[in-house]
Amino acid sequence: MRKILKLISVFAVVIFASAFTNTITNNQGYDVGDVIEDFKLKNIDGSMVSLSDYKDAKGFIITFTCNTCPYAIAYEDRIIALDKKYAPKGYPVIAINPNNPNAKPGDSYEEMQQRAKEKGFTFPYLVDEGQKIYPKFGATKTPHNYVVEKTPKGMVVKYIGAIDDSSRNPDAVSKTYLEDAVDALLVGKEVELKKTKAIGCSIKV
């Protein structure tokens, strides 16, 4: 009887540990190779935007960014350049502001509209109302970037991380991680460097 109770105790610990591990894994968000869910978020022009709206897209450059983070600001021109370069090739930029405007008033919807106008954003700038989307991706920084490719099974994550290796100084860039990923996909190759560390400000909740 003592052996049976011991076995039951061990089994219970294993079950608990397994459940805990699964919870942690699920909370980490999408990984490379995962199929993402589509979303519908409000753009700065008031329209609702989904990935499914882009019928001719081969994939997307999804960037979680904001108005107020110095790192995000430093990348704005580079994000605009990415959209101008890759949108015509089938990989448009989709920018999402994940910050809670109550915690960061400078990231309010109205401020997003103003910032996009000042910078001449060429891409949608969406608001993650209720902060429901960024946790699914596992984004933790602004900016935090994802390259996804349209495949028969859905939108598959191919790259996660930083745009390049110089977060504050565009003149010091020597490695263009995100561009390398999209360039590989455009010629049907595997992305070599699939993950890098996103450098930026923490998402404000």
XYZ file of C-alpha atoms in Angstrom, residues 80 84 114-123:
12
model
C 9.641 53.271 -43.216
C 9.131 51.052 -49.084
C -0.058 62.715 -34.889
C 3.204 60.779 -34.923
C 2.299 58.889 -38.088
C 1.416 62.176 -39.796
C 4.664 63.838 -38.721
C 6.813 60.936 -39.909
C 4.805 60.101 -43.011
C 4.228 56.462 -42.139
C 3.601 54.435 -45.290
C 2.153 51.471 -43.378
